[in-house]
C-alpha cells in the first residue's frame, strides 16, 4: 500500500474525509 501511487491515494482519502468532517460538523452547527 505504501508503494507507487499509494501516497497520492492516501492524500486523496484524507482530503475526502476532511471534507466529510466539515459537512457533518456544519450540519451539527446549523
JSON list of C-alpha atoms in Angstrom, two decimals:
[
{"chain": "A", "resi": 1, "resn": "UNK", "atom": "CA", "xyz": [0.00, 0.00, 0.00]},
{"chain": "A", "resi": 2, "resn": "UNK", "atom": "CA", "xyz": [2.98, 2.30, 0.56]},
{"chain": "A", "resi": 3, "resn": "UNK", "atom": "CA", "xyz": [4.34, 1.67, -2.93]},
{"chain": "A", "resi": 4, "resn": "UNK", "atom": "CA", "xyz": [3.97, 3.89, -6.01]},
{"chain": "A", "resi": 5, "resn": "UNK", "atom": "CA", "xyz": [0.66, 5.71, -6.13]},
{"chain": "A", "resi": 6, "resn": "UNK", "atom": "CA", "xyz": [-0.37, 4.71, -2.59]},
{"chain": "A", "resi": 7, "resn": "UNK", "atom": "CA", "xyz": [0.93, 8.07, -1.39]},
{"chain": "A", "resi": 8, "resn": "UNK", "atom": "CA", "xyz": [-1.37, 10.17, -3.62]},
{"chain": "A", "resi": 9, "resn": "UNK", "atom": "CA", "xyz": [-4.27, 7.82, -2.92]},
{"chain": "A", "resi": 10, "resn": "UNK", "atom": "CA", "xyz": [-3.77, 8.26, 0.83]},
{"chain": "A", "resi": 11, "resn": "UNK", "atom": "CA", "xyz": [-3.67, 12.05, 0.40]},
{"chain": "A", "resi": 12, "resn": "UNK", "atom": "CA", "xyz": [-6.94, 11.97, -1.57]},
{"chain": "A", "resi": 13, "resn": "UNK", "atom": "CA", "xyz": [-8.55, 9.80, 1.12]},
{"chain": "A", "resi": 14, "resn": "UNK", "atom": "CA", "xyz": [-7.52, 12.27, 3.85]},
{"chain": "A", "resi": 15, "resn": "UNK", "atom": "CA", "xyz": [-8.91, 15.20, 1.83]},
{"chain": "A", "resi": 16, "resn": "UNK", "atom": "CA", "xyz": [-12.24, 13.41, 1.27]},
{"chain": "A", "resi": 17, "resn": "UNK", "atom": "CA", "xyz": [-12.51, 12.53, 4.97]},
{"chain": "A", "resi": 18, "resn": "UNK", "atom": "CA", "xyz": [-11.69, 16.13, 5.92]},
{"chain": "A", "resi": 19, "resn": "UNK", "atom": "CA", "xyz": [-14.43, 17.49, 3.62]},
{"chain": "A", "resi": 20, "resn": "UNK", "atom": "CA", "xyz": [-16.93, 14.98, 5.03]},
{"chain": "A", "resi": 21, "resn": "UNK", "atom": "CA", "xyz": [-15.96, 16.05, 8.56]},
{"chain": "A", "resi": 22, "resn": "UNK", "atom": "CA", "xyz": [-16.61, 19.72, 7.65]},
{"chain": "A", "resi": 23, "resn": "UNK", "atom": "CA", "xyz": [-20.02, 18.84, 6.13]},
{"chain": "A", "resi": 24, "resn": "UNK", "atom": "CA", "xyz": [-21.06, 16.79, 9.18]},
{"chain": "A", "resi": 25, "resn": "UNK", "atom": "CA", "xyz": [-19.79, 19.50, 11.54]},
{"chain": "A", "resi": 26, "resn": "UNK", "atom": "CA", "xyz": [-21.68, 22.20, 9.62]},
{"chain": "A", "resi": 27, "resn": "UNK", "atom": "CA", "xyz": [-24.91, 20.18, 9.75]},
{"chain": "A", "resi": 28, "resn": "UNK", "atom": "CA", "xyz": [-24.50, 19.85, 13.54]},
{"chain": "A", "resi": 29, "resn": "UNK", "atom": "CA", "xyz": [-23.87, 23.59, 13.93]},
{"chain": "A", "resi": 30, "resn": "UNK", "atom": "CA", "xyz": [-26.90, 24.66, 11.85]}
]
